[in-house]
PDB file of C-alpha atoms in Angstrom:
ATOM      1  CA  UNK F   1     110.830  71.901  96.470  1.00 42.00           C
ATOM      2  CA  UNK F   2     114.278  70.508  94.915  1.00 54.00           C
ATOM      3  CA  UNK F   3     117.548  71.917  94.915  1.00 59.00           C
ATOM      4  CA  UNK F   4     118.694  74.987  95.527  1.00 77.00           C
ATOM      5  CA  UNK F   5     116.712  78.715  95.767  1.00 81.00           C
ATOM      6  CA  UNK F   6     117.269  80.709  92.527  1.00 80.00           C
ATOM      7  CA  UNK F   7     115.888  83.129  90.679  1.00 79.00           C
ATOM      8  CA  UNK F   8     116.162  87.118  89.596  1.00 77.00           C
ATOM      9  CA  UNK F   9     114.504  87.756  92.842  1.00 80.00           C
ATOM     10  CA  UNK F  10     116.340  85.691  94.825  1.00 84.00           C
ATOM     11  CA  UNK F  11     119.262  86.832  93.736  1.00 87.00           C
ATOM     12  CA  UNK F  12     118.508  90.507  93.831  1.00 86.00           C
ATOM     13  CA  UNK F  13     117.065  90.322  97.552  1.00 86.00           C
ATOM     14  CA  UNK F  14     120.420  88.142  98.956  1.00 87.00           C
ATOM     15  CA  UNK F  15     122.676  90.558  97.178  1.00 89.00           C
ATOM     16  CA  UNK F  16     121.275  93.299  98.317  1.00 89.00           C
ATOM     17  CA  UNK F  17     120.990  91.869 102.239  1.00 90.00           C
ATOM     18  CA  UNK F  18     124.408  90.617 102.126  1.00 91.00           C
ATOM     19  CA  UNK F  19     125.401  94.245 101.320  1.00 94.00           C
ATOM     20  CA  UNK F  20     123.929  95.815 104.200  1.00 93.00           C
ATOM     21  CA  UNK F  21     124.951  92.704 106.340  1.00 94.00           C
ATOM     22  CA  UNK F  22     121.637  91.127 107.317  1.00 91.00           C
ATOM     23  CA  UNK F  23     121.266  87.481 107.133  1.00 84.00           C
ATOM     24  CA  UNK F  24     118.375  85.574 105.382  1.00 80.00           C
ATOM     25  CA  UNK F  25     116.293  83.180 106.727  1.00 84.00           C
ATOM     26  CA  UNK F  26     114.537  81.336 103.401  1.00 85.00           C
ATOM     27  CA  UNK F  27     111.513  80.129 103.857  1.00 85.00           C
ATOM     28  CA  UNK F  28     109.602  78.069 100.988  1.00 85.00           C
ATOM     29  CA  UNK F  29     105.911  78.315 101.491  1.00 86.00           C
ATOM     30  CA  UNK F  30     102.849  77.978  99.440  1.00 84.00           C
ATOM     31  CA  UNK F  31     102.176  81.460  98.010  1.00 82.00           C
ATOM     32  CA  UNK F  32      98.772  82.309  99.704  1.00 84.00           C
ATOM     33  CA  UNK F  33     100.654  81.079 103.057  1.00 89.00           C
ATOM     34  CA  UNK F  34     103.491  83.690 102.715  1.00 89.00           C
ATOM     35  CA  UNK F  35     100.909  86.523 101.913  1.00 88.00           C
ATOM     36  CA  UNK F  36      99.222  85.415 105.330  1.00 92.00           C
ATOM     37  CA  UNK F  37     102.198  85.220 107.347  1.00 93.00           C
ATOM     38  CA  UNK F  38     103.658  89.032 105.805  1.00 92.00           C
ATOM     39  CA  UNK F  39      99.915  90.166 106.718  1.00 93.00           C
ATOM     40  CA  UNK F  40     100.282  88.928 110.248  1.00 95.00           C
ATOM     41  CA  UNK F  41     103.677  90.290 110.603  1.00 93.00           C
ATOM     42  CA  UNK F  42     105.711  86.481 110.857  1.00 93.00           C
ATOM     43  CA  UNK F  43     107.832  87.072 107.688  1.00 89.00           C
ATOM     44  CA  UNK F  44     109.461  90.153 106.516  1.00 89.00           C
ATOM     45  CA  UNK F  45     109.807  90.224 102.847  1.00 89.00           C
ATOM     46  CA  UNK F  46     107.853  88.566  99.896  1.00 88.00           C
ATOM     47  CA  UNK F  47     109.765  88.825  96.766  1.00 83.00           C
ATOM     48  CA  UNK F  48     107.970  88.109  94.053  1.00 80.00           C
ATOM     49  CA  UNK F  49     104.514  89.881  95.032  1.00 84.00           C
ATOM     50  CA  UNK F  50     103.009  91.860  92.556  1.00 84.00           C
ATOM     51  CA  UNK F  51     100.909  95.081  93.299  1.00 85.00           C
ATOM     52  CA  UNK F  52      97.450  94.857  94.650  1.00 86.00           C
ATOM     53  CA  UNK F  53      95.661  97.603  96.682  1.00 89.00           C
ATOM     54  CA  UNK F  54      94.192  95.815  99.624  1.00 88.00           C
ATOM     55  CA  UNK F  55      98.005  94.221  99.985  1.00 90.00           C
ATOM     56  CA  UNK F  56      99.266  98.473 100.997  1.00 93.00           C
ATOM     57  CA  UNK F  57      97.488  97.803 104.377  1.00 92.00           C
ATOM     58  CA  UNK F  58     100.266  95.158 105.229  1.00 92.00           C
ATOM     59  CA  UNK F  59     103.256  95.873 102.978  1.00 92.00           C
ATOM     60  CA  UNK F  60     105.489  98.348 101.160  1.00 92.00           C
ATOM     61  CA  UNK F  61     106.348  97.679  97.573  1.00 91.00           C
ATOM     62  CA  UNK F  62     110.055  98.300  95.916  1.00 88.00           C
ATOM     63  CA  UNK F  63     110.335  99.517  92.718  1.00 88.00           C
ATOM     64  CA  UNK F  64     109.419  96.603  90.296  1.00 85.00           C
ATOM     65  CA  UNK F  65     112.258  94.293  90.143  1.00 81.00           C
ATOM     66  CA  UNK F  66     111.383  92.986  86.728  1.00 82.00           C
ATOM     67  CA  UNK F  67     108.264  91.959  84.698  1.00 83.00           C
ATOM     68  CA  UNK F  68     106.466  89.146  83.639  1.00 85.00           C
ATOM     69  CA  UNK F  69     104.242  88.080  80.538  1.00 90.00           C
ATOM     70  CA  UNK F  70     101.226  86.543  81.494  1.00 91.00           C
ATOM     71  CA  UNK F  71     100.137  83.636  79.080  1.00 93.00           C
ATOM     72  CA  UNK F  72      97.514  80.802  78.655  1.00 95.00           C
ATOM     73  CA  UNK F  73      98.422  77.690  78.577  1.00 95.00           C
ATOM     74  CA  UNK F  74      96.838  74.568  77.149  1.00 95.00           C
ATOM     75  CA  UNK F  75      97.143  70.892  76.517  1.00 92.00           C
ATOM     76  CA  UNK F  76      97.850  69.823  72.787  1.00 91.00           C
ATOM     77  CA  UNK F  77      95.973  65.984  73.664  1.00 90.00           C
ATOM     78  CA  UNK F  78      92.566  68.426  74.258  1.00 90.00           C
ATOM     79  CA  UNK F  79      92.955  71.198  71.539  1.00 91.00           C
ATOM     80  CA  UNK F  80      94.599  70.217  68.361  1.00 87.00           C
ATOM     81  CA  UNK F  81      94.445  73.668  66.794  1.00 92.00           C
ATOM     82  CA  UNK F  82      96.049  76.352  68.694  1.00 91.00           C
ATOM     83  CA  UNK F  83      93.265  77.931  70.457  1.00 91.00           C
ATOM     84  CA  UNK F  84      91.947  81.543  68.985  1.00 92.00           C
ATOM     85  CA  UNK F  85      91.229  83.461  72.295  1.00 93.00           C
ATOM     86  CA  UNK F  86      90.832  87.504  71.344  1.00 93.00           C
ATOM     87  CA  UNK F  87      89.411  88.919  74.450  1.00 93.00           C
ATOM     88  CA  UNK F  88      89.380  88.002  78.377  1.00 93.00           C
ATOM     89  CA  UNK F  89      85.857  87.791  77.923  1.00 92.00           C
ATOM     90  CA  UNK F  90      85.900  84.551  75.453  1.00 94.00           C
ATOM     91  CA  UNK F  91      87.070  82.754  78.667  1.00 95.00           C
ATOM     92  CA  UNK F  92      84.309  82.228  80.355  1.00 91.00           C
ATOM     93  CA  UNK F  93      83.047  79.138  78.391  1.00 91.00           C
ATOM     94  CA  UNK F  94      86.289  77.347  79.270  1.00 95.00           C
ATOM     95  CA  UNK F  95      87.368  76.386  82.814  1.00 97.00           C
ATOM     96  CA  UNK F  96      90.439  78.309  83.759  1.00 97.00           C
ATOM     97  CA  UNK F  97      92.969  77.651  85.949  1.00 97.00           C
ATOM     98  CA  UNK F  98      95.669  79.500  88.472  1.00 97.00           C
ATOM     99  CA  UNK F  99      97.230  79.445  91.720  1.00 94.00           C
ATOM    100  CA  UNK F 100      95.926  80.112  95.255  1.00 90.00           C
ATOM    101  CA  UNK F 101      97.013  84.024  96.161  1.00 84.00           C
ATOM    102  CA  UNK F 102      98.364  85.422  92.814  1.00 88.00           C
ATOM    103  CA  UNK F 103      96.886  88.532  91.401  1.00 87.00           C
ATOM    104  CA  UNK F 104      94.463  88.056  88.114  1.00 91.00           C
ATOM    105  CA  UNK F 105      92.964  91.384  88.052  1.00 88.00           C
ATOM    106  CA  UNK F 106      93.793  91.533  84.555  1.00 89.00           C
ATOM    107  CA  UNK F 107      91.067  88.484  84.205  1.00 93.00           C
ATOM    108  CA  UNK F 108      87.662  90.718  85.756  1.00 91.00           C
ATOM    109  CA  UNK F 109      84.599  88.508  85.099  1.00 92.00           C
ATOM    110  CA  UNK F 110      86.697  85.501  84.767  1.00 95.00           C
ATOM    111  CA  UNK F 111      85.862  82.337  87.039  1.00 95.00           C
ATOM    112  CA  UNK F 112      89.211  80.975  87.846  1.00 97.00           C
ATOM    113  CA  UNK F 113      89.602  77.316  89.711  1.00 97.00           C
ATOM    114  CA  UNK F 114      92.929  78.145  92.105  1.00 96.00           C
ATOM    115  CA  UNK F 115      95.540  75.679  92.640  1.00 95.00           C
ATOM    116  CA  UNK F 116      97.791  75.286  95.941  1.00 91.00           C
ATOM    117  CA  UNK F 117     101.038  75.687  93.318  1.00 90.00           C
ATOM    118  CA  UNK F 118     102.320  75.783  89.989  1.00 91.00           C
ATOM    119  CA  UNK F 119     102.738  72.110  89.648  1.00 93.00           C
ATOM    120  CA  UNK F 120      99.137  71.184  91.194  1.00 95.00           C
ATOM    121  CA  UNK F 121      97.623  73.670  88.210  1.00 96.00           C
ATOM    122  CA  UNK F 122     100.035  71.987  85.843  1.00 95.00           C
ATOM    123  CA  UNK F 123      98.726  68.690  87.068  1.00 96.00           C
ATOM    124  CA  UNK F 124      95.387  69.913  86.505  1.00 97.00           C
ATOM    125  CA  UNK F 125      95.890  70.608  83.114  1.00 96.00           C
ATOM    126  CA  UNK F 126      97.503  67.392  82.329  1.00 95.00           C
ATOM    127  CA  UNK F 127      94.565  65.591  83.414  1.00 96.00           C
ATOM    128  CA  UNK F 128      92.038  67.437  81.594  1.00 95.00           C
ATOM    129  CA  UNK F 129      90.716  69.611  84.567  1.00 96.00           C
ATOM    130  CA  UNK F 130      90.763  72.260  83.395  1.00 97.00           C
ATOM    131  CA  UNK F 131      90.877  73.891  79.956  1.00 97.00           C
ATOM    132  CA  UNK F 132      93.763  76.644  80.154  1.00 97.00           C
ATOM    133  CA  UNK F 133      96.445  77.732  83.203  1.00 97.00           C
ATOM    134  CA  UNK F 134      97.223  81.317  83.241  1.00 97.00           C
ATOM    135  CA  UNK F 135     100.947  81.074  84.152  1.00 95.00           C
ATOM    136  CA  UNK F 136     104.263  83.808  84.096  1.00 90.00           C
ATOM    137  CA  UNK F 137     106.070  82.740  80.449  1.00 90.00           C
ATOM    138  CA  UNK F 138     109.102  83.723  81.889  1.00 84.00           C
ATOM    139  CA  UNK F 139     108.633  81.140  84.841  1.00 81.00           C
ATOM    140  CA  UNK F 140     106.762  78.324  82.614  1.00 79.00           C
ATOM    141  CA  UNK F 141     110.097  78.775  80.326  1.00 74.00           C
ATOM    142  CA  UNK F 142     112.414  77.927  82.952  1.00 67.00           C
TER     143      UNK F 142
END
């Protein structure tokens, strides 16, 4: 990673430790990593980590900090025309693409080839790969 931590999140979480006097340790980890290491107890907060069930046996959720739009994305070289995509279920002819440990339950019945990060499932898409990436807008607009 380059440069310097920053986000909504990040911001949030240091402001709010900082008021209570607790220093941060960062750590930068691929996501499905940092899930693993909050499961087995060797990192204390995730921010970031949307709701799943199976997660409440390892973690407590805040209120939501903020949301996110979910969104397809696609290379103009492949498709020309802007892709018409109605339902989740006119995805399965095309090979989809995300990242390792984030939650798609919004995408049931959906085969979806997971990346190690955002860039590798950019990459991905860039070289034909795959057909779309599901990534955040707000992120992907950065």
């Amino acid at each position: 990673m380059q440069g310097k931590l920053k986000g909504v999140a990040y911001d949030i979480v240091v402001q709010a430790l900082k008021s209570q006097n607790l220093n941060v340790k960062n750590m930068v980890l691929p996501w499905k990593r940092c899930l693993s290491n909050a499961a087995a107890g060797k990192v204390d907060l995730v921010p970031n980590a949307s709701f799943k069930e199976q997660r409440l046996k390892f973690a407590h959720y805040s209120l939501p900090l903020y949301t996110t739009h979910l969104m397809l994305v696609y290379n103009k070289e492949k498709f020309k025309d802007i892709p018409k995509i109605q339902k989740i279920s006119e995805l399965h002819k095309f090979k989809i693409g995300g990242v390792l440990g984030f939650n798609y339950s919004k995408f049931v019945g959906v085969d979806i080839i997971r990346a190690n990060s955002r860039k590798t499932l950019i990459d991905q898409l860039l070289l034909n790969r795959i057909d779309f990436a599901i990534l955040q807008k707000e992120v992907f607009n950065e």
